Amino acid sequence: MQLYSQKNIYYGWIIVGVVFLSTVASAIQLNPTIGVFVTPITAEFGWSRSELAGAVTIGTIFGGILAILTGRIVDKFGPRWVLFSGFLILGSLLIGLGNIQNLFHFYIITVISRMVLQGVINITCQTIVTKWFIRLRGRAVAIATVGERVGNGIVPFLTQIIIITQGWRTASWVIGIMAWTITLGPTALWLRRSPQDMNLLPDGDSKPAQIKSKFEYSLSDAFKTKSFYLLGAAFSVASFIDTGINFSLNPYLIDQSLSEKNSVTVIAIWAFSGIAGSLIAGILAEHFKNQIIVLCCYIGLAMGILLLISVNSLPSGVAFGVTHGAFFGAAVLMQHVILAQYFGTNSIATIRGAIAPWQMAGNAFGPLAASIVFDATGSYIAIFRTYLALLVLIIIAISLSSPPSKN
């Protein structure tokens, strides 16, 4: 085989760079950014937080269904035009959001945006890099997915500044154009399906690496394993918790007497702490049992929620942001890594697509449940305590999910 890595940099690292930019751009429709729009939109139109969260819920549910098809398409045809089309549509919709005049307009744009994000963009970004790396998979996936943490740190902060100075409509236009600018060129020019398509080997090696996992699992093979269901259930419940917190974080911090500036500062610290968490977890994943690392992540997230409940000032907000942000970044990364380790990469997008409807259901109802609790009680504390109880169940499920083996 003639290896691109012998001539220049291994092409897998170019793939990592493209996915990094894509995950940065995906932050325009992630819950921390949506949360920044909640206060000005509800103030202008008089809508409840539950009404806004309902659009996110519906779009995310349909995105989970769409992910089943997207996963199969990416495994068969590659990610290039799938991701390009996703960002072309998403940027257009964010620009359109700045022109809405009623709740119907908001629902149409938000539902389709969430479908595209969860059902096309996220499922594609989550699976591309794992095909290009085996030995260095942990750090490669960490670098690629760190883009989401960077986006969650920069985009809500930038959006809040534009909202304060120019209004939320201008902010929506700006972030839509930003997504186009940093994704359309790289995805069209440089994305490829797998190293084999370019006569390369994973990691840029000159000979096949000796790896611990001897088996590649098809979707039907994965269905026969206990770990598929345990991990799928754990990650679905985790999505319910994560999206509820992410969607509610900015309004909650403001409710806790933090200024708008201090609130987005905490969110930025939370997001950038996730960079360190992701990178550390990625390195550890190459040397230690992935199951143990995942367990530590969710124990750390429980600690973070305890700190969130006690936030009442900028210093306590920073303590939450550093702790929860680091473990959140690590947990998101490890979901990608452990599934590839357990089931291989040949059908990883299809397997992720099979889990996606359940994970997206959790993703969908997280913001809605948090908003309903807030509208009913005037506080998020009850739902945060519920998250702590659910994390105990997640930890139990992960403890029982050992690497599968074929007989």
Tab-separated table of C-alpha atoms in Angstrom:
chain	number	residue	atom	x	y	z
A	1	MET	CA	0.000	0.000	0.000
A	2	GLN	CA	1.158	3.494	-0.786
A	3	LEU	CA	0.599	5.547	2.346
A	4	TYR	CA	-0.280	9.216	2.253
A	5	SER	CA	1.289	9.524	5.716
A	6	GLN	CA	4.698	8.710	4.277
A	7	LYS	CA	4.472	11.670	1.903
A	8	ASN	CA	2.920	14.124	4.288
A	9	ILE	CA	0.619	14.196	7.290
A	10	TYR	CA	-1.690	11.190	7.669
A	11	TYR	CA	-5.005	12.093	6.033
A	12	GLY	CA	-6.919	10.998	9.127
A	13	TRP	CA	-5.725	14.152	10.882
A	14	ILE	CA	-7.243	16.243	8.097
A	15	ILE	CA	-10.506	14.403	8.766
A	16	VAL	CA	-10.116	15.279	12.459
A	17	GLY	CA	-9.714	18.951	11.525
A	18	VAL	CA	-12.838	18.983	9.367
A	19	VAL	CA	-14.894	17.286	12.073
A	20	PHE	CA	-13.496	19.753	14.627
A	21	LEU	CA	-14.794	22.683	12.558
A	22	SER	CA	-18.115	20.910	12.067
A	23	THR	CA	-18.603	20.337	15.782
A	24	VAL	CA	-17.736	23.988	16.483
A	25	ALA	CA	-20.431	25.046	14.025
A	26	SER	CA	-22.974	22.585	15.444
A	27	ALA	CA	-23.063	24.727	18.599
A	28	ILE	CA	-25.372	27.187	16.820
A	29	GLN	CA	-28.265	24.798	17.472
A	30	LEU	CA	-27.080	23.147	20.694
A	31	ASN	CA	-28.934	23.802	23.924
A	32	PRO	CA	-26.492	26.322	25.494
A	33	THR	CA	-26.981	28.590	22.466
A	34	ILE	CA	-30.734	27.985	22.307
A	35	GLY	CA	-30.864	28.838	25.999
A	36	VAL	CA	-29.361	32.278	25.304
A	37	PHE	CA	-32.291	33.023	22.972
A	38	VAL	CA	-34.914	31.932	25.533
A	39	THR	CA	-35.018	35.129	27.602
A	40	PRO	CA	-35.205	37.705	24.750
A	41	ILE	CA	-37.686	35.685	22.676
A	42	THR	CA	-40.039	35.026	25.591
A	43	ALA	CA	-39.765	38.696	26.562
A	44	GLU	CA	-40.699	39.883	23.049
A	45	PHE	CA	-43.520	37.448	22.316
A	46	GLY	CA	-44.738	36.482	25.795
A	47	TRP	CA	-44.356	32.750	25.139
A	48	SER	CA	-43.631	30.346	28.001
A	49	ARG	CA	-40.385	28.416	28.283
A	50	SER	CA	-42.373	25.198	27.835
A	51	GLU	CA	-43.675	26.422	24.475
A	52	LEU	CA	-40.138	27.064	23.255
A	53	ALA	CA	-38.884	23.754	24.614
A	54	GLY	CA	-41.733	21.944	22.840
A	55	ALA	CA	-40.268	22.835	19.448
A	56	VAL	CA	-36.872	21.513	20.513
A	57	THR	CA	-38.526	18.307	21.732
A	58	ILE	CA	-40.443	17.614	18.520
A	59	GLY	CA	-37.453	18.332	16.291
A	60	THR	CA	-35.152	16.144	18.333
A	61	ILE	CA	-37.576	13.202	18.247
A	62	PHE	CA	-37.811	13.380	14.463
A	63	GLY	CA	-34.036	13.772	14.335
A	64	GLY	CA	-33.650	10.466	16.153
A	65	ILE	CA	-35.799	8.750	13.537
A	66	LEU	CA	-33.882	10.415	10.704
A	67	ALA	CA	-30.577	9.250	12.236
A	68	ILE	CA	-31.469	5.611	11.478
A	69	LEU	CA	-31.420	6.375	7.757
A	70	THR	CA	-28.453	8.731	7.981
A	71	GLY	CA	-26.284	6.129	9.715
A	72	ARG	CA	-26.819	3.621	6.913
A	73	ILE	CA	-26.141	6.250	4.235
A	74	VAL	CA	-22.884	7.355	5.889
A	75	ASP	CA	-21.637	3.754	6.248
A	76	LYS	CA	-22.450	3.002	2.611
A	77	PHE	CA	-21.709	6.232	0.736
A	78	GLY	CA	-19.547	8.308	3.065
A	79	PRO	CA	-20.089	11.532	5.010
A	80	ARG	CA	-19.082	14.305	2.612
A	81	TRP	CA	-22.317	15.413	0.986
A	82	VAL	CA	-24.410	14.346	3.959
A	83	LEU	CA	-22.594	16.797	6.227
A	84	PHE	CA	-22.378	19.507	3.557
A	85	SER	CA	-26.136	19.381	2.977
A	86	GLY	CA	-26.819	19.379	6.702
A	87	PHE	CA	-24.899	22.594	7.318
A	88	LEU	CA	-26.288	24.265	4.200
A	89	ILE	CA	-29.813	23.692	5.508
A	90	LEU	CA	-29.010	24.498	9.144
A	91	GLY	CA	-27.365	27.827	8.330
A	92	SER	CA	-30.329	28.812	6.160
A	93	LEU	CA	-32.764	28.027	8.962
A	94	LEU	CA	-30.823	30.054	11.549
A	95	ILE	CA	-30.883	33.034	9.206
A	96	GLY	CA	-34.627	32.467	8.821
A	97	LEU	CA	-35.081	32.403	12.605
A	98	GLY	CA	-34.180	36.081	12.689
A	99	ASN	CA	-37.301	36.872	10.658
A	100	ILE	CA	-39.986	35.013	12.640
A	101	GLN	CA	-43.186	36.815	13.616
A	102	ASN	CA	-45.205	34.156	15.448
A	103	LEU	CA	-44.981	30.845	17.298
A	104	PHE	CA	-45.780	28.823	14.167
A	105	HIS	CA	-42.749	30.279	12.398
A	106	PHE	CA	-40.588	29.465	15.431
A	107	TYR	CA	-41.808	25.866	15.490
A	108	ILE	CA	-41.243	25.239	11.781
A	109	ILE	CA	-37.681	26.568	11.872
A	110	THR	CA	-36.701	25.022	15.206
A	111	VAL	CA	-38.208	21.594	14.494
A	112	ILE	CA	-36.409	21.281	11.150
A	113	SER	CA	-33.180	22.703	12.608
A	114	ARG	CA	-33.143	20.143	15.406
A	115	MET	CA	-33.945	17.347	12.943
A	116	VAL	CA	-30.966	18.316	10.817
A	117	LEU	CA	-28.646	18.764	13.794
A	118	GLN	CA	-29.472	15.521	15.583
A	119	GLY	CA	-30.465	13.347	12.646
A	120	VAL	CA	-27.802	14.372	10.128
A	121	ILE	CA	-24.936	16.456	11.539
A	122	ASN	CA	-24.369	14.880	14.949
A	123	ILE	CA	-24.737	11.245	13.882
A	124	THR	CA	-22.255	11.871	11.047
A	125	CYS	CA	-19.676	13.723	13.156
A	126	GLN	CA	-19.891	11.064	15.874
A	127	THR	CA	-18.774	8.255	13.579
A	128	ILE	CA	-16.336	9.627	10.985
A	129	VAL	CA	-13.125	9.748	13.018
A	130	THR	CA	-13.446	6.278	14.574
A	131	LYS	CA	-13.005	4.725	11.122
A	132	TRP	CA	-9.623	6.429	10.649
A	133	PHE	CA	-7.924	5.467	13.914
A	134	ILE	CA	-7.413	2.406	16.121
A	135	ARG	CA	-4.296	2.894	18.287
A	136	LEU	CA	-4.766	6.652	18.467
A	137	ARG	CA	-8.555	6.619	18.485
A	138	GLY	CA	-8.939	8.145	21.939
A	139	ARG	CA	-6.923	11.279	21.250
A	140	ALA	CA	-8.193	11.636	17.669
A	141	VAL	CA	-11.850	11.521	18.709
A	142	ALA	CA	-11.055	13.831	21.635
A	143	ILE	CA	-9.520	16.477	19.371
A	144	ALA	CA	-12.400	16.238	16.901
A	145	THR	CA	-15.155	16.446	19.503
A	146	VAL	CA	-13.413	19.223	21.437
A	147	GLY	CA	-14.859	21.434	18.720
A	148	GLU	CA	-18.264	21.122	20.347
A	149	ARG	CA	-16.817	22.353	23.637
A	150	VAL	CA	-15.126	25.252	21.823
A	151	GLY	CA	-18.405	26.050	20.100
A	152	ASN	CA	-20.334	25.883	23.351
A	153	GLY	CA	-17.845	28.318	24.855
A	154	ILE	CA	-17.663	30.801	21.992
A	155	VAL	CA	-21.073	30.721	20.297
A	156	PRO	CA	-23.339	31.406	23.324
A	157	PHE	CA	-20.939	34.122	24.511
A	158	LEU	CA	-20.808	35.755	21.068
A	159	THR	CA	-24.561	35.372	20.680
A	160	GLN	CA	-25.244	37.030	24.042
A	161	ILE	CA	-23.003	39.986	23.164
A	162	ILE	CA	-24.788	40.480	19.833
A	163	ILE	CA	-28.192	40.155	21.530
A	164	ILE	CA	-27.252	42.837	24.061
A	165	THR	CA	-25.875	45.236	21.431
A	166	GLN	CA	-27.890	44.456	18.277
A	167	GLY	CA	-30.814	42.232	19.276
A	168	TRP	CA	-31.572	38.521	19.034
A	169	ARG	CA	-32.616	38.654	15.366
A	170	THR	CA	-29.229	39.977	14.267
A	171	ALA	CA	-27.550	37.362	16.459
A	172	SER	CA	-29.444	34.613	14.652
A	173	TRP	CA	-28.373	35.912	11.242
A	174	VAL	CA	-24.733	36.158	12.300
A	175	ILE	CA	-24.418	32.628	13.690
A	176	GLY	CA	-26.189	31.140	10.654
A	177	ILE	CA	-23.689	32.773	8.296
A	178	MET	CA	-20.837	31.755	10.611
A	179	ALA	CA	-21.853	28.099	10.312
A	180	TRP	CA	-21.743	28.296	6.524
A	181	THR	CA	-18.362	30.023	6.557
A	182	ILE	CA	-16.468	27.428	8.574
A	183	THR	CA	-18.083	24.210	7.295
A	184	LEU	CA	-19.199	24.224	3.670
A	185	GLY	CA	-15.750	24.481	2.075
A	186	PRO	CA	-13.924	21.960	4.293
A	187	THR	CA	-16.678	19.334	4.167
A	188	ALA	CA	-17.006	19.512	0.380
A	189	LEU	CA	-13.267	19.476	-0.297
A	190	TRP	CA	-11.717	17.158	2.272
A	191	LEU	CA	-14.142	14.703	3.864
A	192	ARG	CA	-13.684	11.031	2.921
A	193	ARG	CA	-15.364	7.857	4.171
A	194	SER	CA	-12.466	5.682	5.371
A	195	PRO	CA	-8.687	5.202	5.021
A	196	GLN	CA	-9.285	2.154	2.828
A	197	ASP	CA	-10.914	4.404	0.209
A	198	MET	CA	-7.555	6.187	-0.118
A	199	ASN	CA	-5.385	3.059	0.068
A	200	LEU	CA	-4.366	3.905	3.627
A	201	LEU	CA	-4.358	2.012	6.897
A	202	PRO	CA	-5.810	3.319	10.183
A	203	ASP	CA	-3.450	5.577	12.159
A	204	GLY	CA	-1.231	5.972	9.075
A	205	ASP	CA	0.503	2.676	9.855
A	206	SER	CA	2.525	0.779	7.285
A	207	LYS	CA	1.063	-2.537	8.437
A	208	PRO	CA	-2.176	-3.502	10.194
A	209	ALA	CA	-2.130	-2.746	13.911
A	210	GLN	CA	-2.541	-5.503	16.470
A	211	ILE	CA	-5.742	-4.594	18.284
A	212	LYS	CA	-7.526	-6.097	21.247
A	213	SER	CA	-10.925	-6.348	19.572
A	214	LYS	CA	-10.901	-9.224	17.086
A	215	PHE	CA	-14.443	-8.771	15.875
A	216	GLU	CA	-16.486	-6.359	13.837
A	217	TYR	CA	-20.154	-6.335	14.798
A	218	SER	CA	-23.003	-5.787	12.395
A	219	LEU	CA	-26.197	-4.242	13.736
A	220	SER	CA	-27.789	-7.685	14.035
A	221	ASP	CA	-24.738	-8.909	15.987
A	222	ALA	CA	-24.942	-5.923	18.328
A	223	PHE	CA	-28.635	-6.630	18.976
A	224	LYS	CA	-27.613	-9.985	20.468
A	225	THR	CA	-25.363	-8.449	23.130
A	226	LYS	CA	-26.338	-7.263	26.606
A	227	SER	CA	-23.977	-4.310	26.433
A	228	PHE	CA	-25.762	-2.783	23.432
A	229	TYR	CA	-28.940	-2.367	25.471
A	230	LEU	CA	-27.234	-1.318	28.697
A	231	LEU	CA	-25.100	1.327	27.021
A	232	GLY	CA	-27.988	2.462	24.836
A	233	ALA	CA	-30.233	2.889	27.877
A	234	ALA	CA	-27.524	4.634	29.905
A	235	PHE	CA	-26.672	7.080	27.130
A	236	SER	CA	-30.355	7.788	26.431
A	237	VAL	CA	-31.038	8.691	30.065
A	238	ALA	CA	-27.821	10.719	30.091
A	239	SER	CA	-29.109	12.683	27.093
A	240	PHE	CA	-32.288	13.501	29.035
A	241	ILE	CA	-30.164	14.884	31.874
A	242	ASP	CA	-27.572	16.662	29.740
A	243	THR	CA	-29.998	18.482	27.466
A	244	GLY	CA	-32.196	19.506	30.368
A	245	ILE	CA	-29.225	21.140	32.076
A	246	ASN	CA	-27.803	22.673	28.908
A	247	PHE	CA	-31.125	24.190	27.841
A	248	SER	CA	-31.887	25.557	31.311
A	249	LEU	CA	-28.398	26.674	32.290
A	250	ASN	CA	-28.455	30.300	31.144
A	251	PRO	CA	-31.982	31.064	32.444
A	252	TYR	CA	-31.212	29.222	35.711
A	253	LEU	CA	-28.010	31.160	36.353
A	254	ILE	CA	-29.815	34.444	35.707
A	255	ASP	CA	-32.603	33.321	38.063
A	256	GLN	CA	-29.878	32.673	40.666
A	257	SER	CA	-28.956	36.381	40.587
A	258	LEU	CA	-26.043	36.184	38.145
A	259	SER	CA	-25.949	38.949	35.545
A	260	GLU	CA	-26.315	38.067	31.865
A	261	LYS	CA	-22.582	38.674	31.411
A	262	ASN	CA	-21.630	36.480	34.370
A	263	SER	CA	-24.037	33.784	33.224
A	264	VAL	CA	-22.456	33.425	29.788
A	265	THR	CA	-19.029	33.637	31.443
A	266	VAL	CA	-19.907	30.560	33.517
A	267	ILE	CA	-21.171	28.815	30.371
A	268	ALA	CA	-17.906	29.643	28.593
A	269	ILE	CA	-15.881	28.256	31.523
A	270	TRP	CA	-18.105	25.162	31.518
A	271	ALA	CA	-17.523	24.643	27.803
A	272	PHE	CA	-13.766	25.237	27.840
A	273	SER	CA	-13.358	22.962	30.867
A	274	GLY	CA	-14.849	20.292	28.634
A	275	ILE	CA	-11.853	20.662	26.326
A	276	ALA	CA	-9.484	19.573	29.080
A	277	GLY	CA	-11.866	16.805	30.133
A	278	SER	CA	-12.165	15.479	26.582
A	279	LEU	CA	-8.431	15.499	25.901
A	280	ILE	CA	-7.553	13.841	29.208
A	281	ALA	CA	-10.223	11.173	28.729
A	282	GLY	CA	-9.027	10.578	25.171
A	283	ILE	CA	-5.475	9.872	26.321
A	284	LEU	CA	-6.670	7.697	29.220
A	285	ALA	CA	-8.901	5.700	26.857
A	286	GLU	CA	-5.819	4.480	24.991
A	287	HIS	CA	-4.309	3.026	28.168
A	288	PHE	CA	-7.101	2.075	30.579
A	289	LYS	CA	-10.356	0.153	30.532
A	290	ASN	CA	-12.964	2.318	28.838
A	291	GLN	CA	-15.757	1.084	31.092
A	292	ILE	CA	-13.984	2.439	34.200
A	293	ILE	CA	-13.386	5.816	32.560
A	294	VAL	CA	-17.077	6.100	31.635
A	295	LEU	CA	-18.073	5.277	35.220
A	296	CYS	CA	-15.795	8.016	36.547
A	297	CYS	CA	-17.342	10.484	34.100
A	298	TYR	CA	-20.865	9.963	35.400
A	299	ILE	CA	-19.800	10.053	39.040
A	300	GLY	CA	-18.154	13.390	38.245
A	301	LEU	CA	-21.330	14.655	36.571
A	302	ALA	CA	-23.279	13.914	39.750
A	303	MET	CA	-20.773	16.030	41.685
A	304	GLY	CA	-21.276	18.800	39.146
A	305	ILE	CA	-25.057	18.803	39.574
A	306	LEU	CA	-24.665	19.074	43.341
A	307	LEU	CA	-22.551	22.175	42.752
A	308	LEU	CA	-25.128	23.540	40.287
A	309	ILE	CA	-27.890	23.332	42.894
A	310	SER	CA	-25.805	25.493	45.240
A	311	VAL	CA	-24.864	28.206	42.708
A	312	ASN	CA	-25.684	31.729	43.949
A	313	SER	CA	-22.701	33.798	42.804
A	314	LEU	CA	-20.016	33.951	40.134
A	315	PRO	CA	-17.420	31.981	42.194
A	316	SER	CA	-19.874	29.139	42.892
A	317	GLY	CA	-20.866	29.239	39.225
A	318	VAL	CA	-17.221	28.882	38.217
A	319	ALA	CA	-16.834	25.883	40.549
A	320	PHE	CA	-19.807	24.246	38.840
A	321	GLY	CA	-18.540	25.160	35.376
A	322	VAL	CA	-15.086	23.663	35.881
A	323	THR	CA	-16.323	20.434	37.503
A	324	HIS	CA	-19.399	19.652	35.440
A	325	GLY	CA	-17.854	20.948	32.225
A	326	ALA	CA	-14.770	18.727	32.470
A	327	PHE	CA	-16.732	15.561	33.189
A	328	PHE	CA	-19.398	16.396	30.609
A	329	GLY	CA	-16.773	16.781	27.892
A	330	ALA	CA	-15.174	13.496	28.927
A	331	ALA	CA	-18.520	11.665	29.041
A	332	VAL	CA	-19.554	12.776	25.545
A	333	LEU	CA	-16.196	11.685	24.144
A	334	MET	CA	-16.293	8.306	25.863
A	335	GLN	CA	-19.691	7.485	24.385
A	336	HIS	CA	-18.087	7.518	20.935
A	337	VAL	CA	-14.952	5.660	21.996
A	338	ILE	CA	-16.545	2.858	24.003
A	339	LEU	CA	-19.066	1.990	21.281
A	340	ALA	CA	-16.262	1.724	18.710
A	341	GLN	CA	-14.203	-0.395	21.113
A	342	TYR	CA	-17.108	-2.735	21.891
A	343	PHE	CA	-18.552	-3.150	18.380
A	344	GLY	CA	-15.827	-2.169	15.878
A	345	THR	CA	-16.125	0.501	13.191
A	346	ASN	CA	-17.381	-1.188	10.010
A	347	SER	CA	-21.016	-0.606	10.983
A	348	ILE	CA	-20.513	2.024	13.670
A	349	ALA	CA	-22.729	4.662	12.021
A	350	THR	CA	-25.520	2.107	11.593
A	351	ILE	CA	-25.181	0.996	15.229
A	352	ARG	CA	-25.156	4.610	16.408
A	353	GLY	CA	-28.194	5.199	14.231
A	354	ALA	CA	-30.037	2.354	15.968
A	355	ILE	CA	-29.338	3.879	19.381
A	356	ALA	CA	-30.133	7.397	18.183
A	357	PRO	CA	-33.973	7.286	18.386
A	358	TRP	CA	-33.807	6.388	22.074
A	359	GLN	CA	-30.999	8.812	22.780
A	360	MET	CA	-32.818	11.543	20.884
A	361	ALA	CA	-35.991	10.810	22.845
A	362	GLY	CA	-34.033	11.564	26.007
A	363	ASN	CA	-32.482	14.555	24.277
A	364	ALA	CA	-35.917	15.776	23.236
A	365	PHE	CA	-37.731	15.490	26.539
A	366	GLY	CA	-34.878	16.859	28.673
A	367	PRO	CA	-35.518	20.546	27.882
A	368	LEU	CA	-39.295	20.046	27.926
A	369	ALA	CA	-39.287	18.316	31.325
A	370	ALA	CA	-37.053	20.997	32.821
A	371	SER	CA	-39.270	23.759	31.417
A	372	ILE	CA	-42.477	22.114	32.643
A	373	VAL	CA	-41.028	21.770	36.143
A	374	PHE	CA	-39.953	25.413	36.065
A	375	ASP	CA	-43.343	26.648	34.840
A	376	ALA	CA	-45.074	24.589	37.552
A	377	THR	CA	-42.783	25.385	40.496
A	378	GLY	CA	-40.885	28.522	39.520
A	379	SER	CA	-37.583	26.670	40.027
A	380	TYR	CA	-35.337	24.050	38.406
A	381	ILE	CA	-34.206	22.495	41.707
A	382	ALA	CA	-36.703	19.599	41.649
A	383	ILE	CA	-35.620	18.465	38.185
A	384	PHE	CA	-31.937	18.760	39.142
A	385	ARG	CA	-32.548	16.424	42.091
A	386	THR	CA	-34.294	14.006	39.733
A	387	TYR	CA	-31.174	14.026	37.560
A	388	LEU	CA	-29.099	12.885	40.540
A	389	ALA	CA	-31.368	9.866	41.055
A	390	LEU	CA	-31.184	8.991	37.356
A	391	LEU	CA	-27.393	9.176	37.421
A	392	VAL	CA	-27.383	6.369	39.989
A	393	LEU	CA	-29.237	4.176	37.461
A	394	ILE	CA	-26.784	5.143	34.717
A	395	ILE	CA	-23.818	4.169	36.886
A	396	ILE	CA	-25.405	0.775	37.620
A	397	ALA	CA	-26.079	0.119	33.913
A	398	ILE	CA	-22.515	0.969	32.897
A	399	SER	CA	-21.136	-1.216	35.692
A	400	LEU	CA	-23.003	-4.178	34.182
A	401	SER	CA	-21.943	-3.522	30.567
A	402	SER	CA	-18.795	-5.532	29.883
A	403	PRO	CA	-17.156	-5.742	26.427
A	404	PRO	CA	-19.084	-8.255	24.277
A	405	SER	CA	-17.417	-11.262	22.688
A	406	LYS	CA	-18.361	-13.568	19.838
A	407	ASN	CA	-18.198	-17.300	20.432
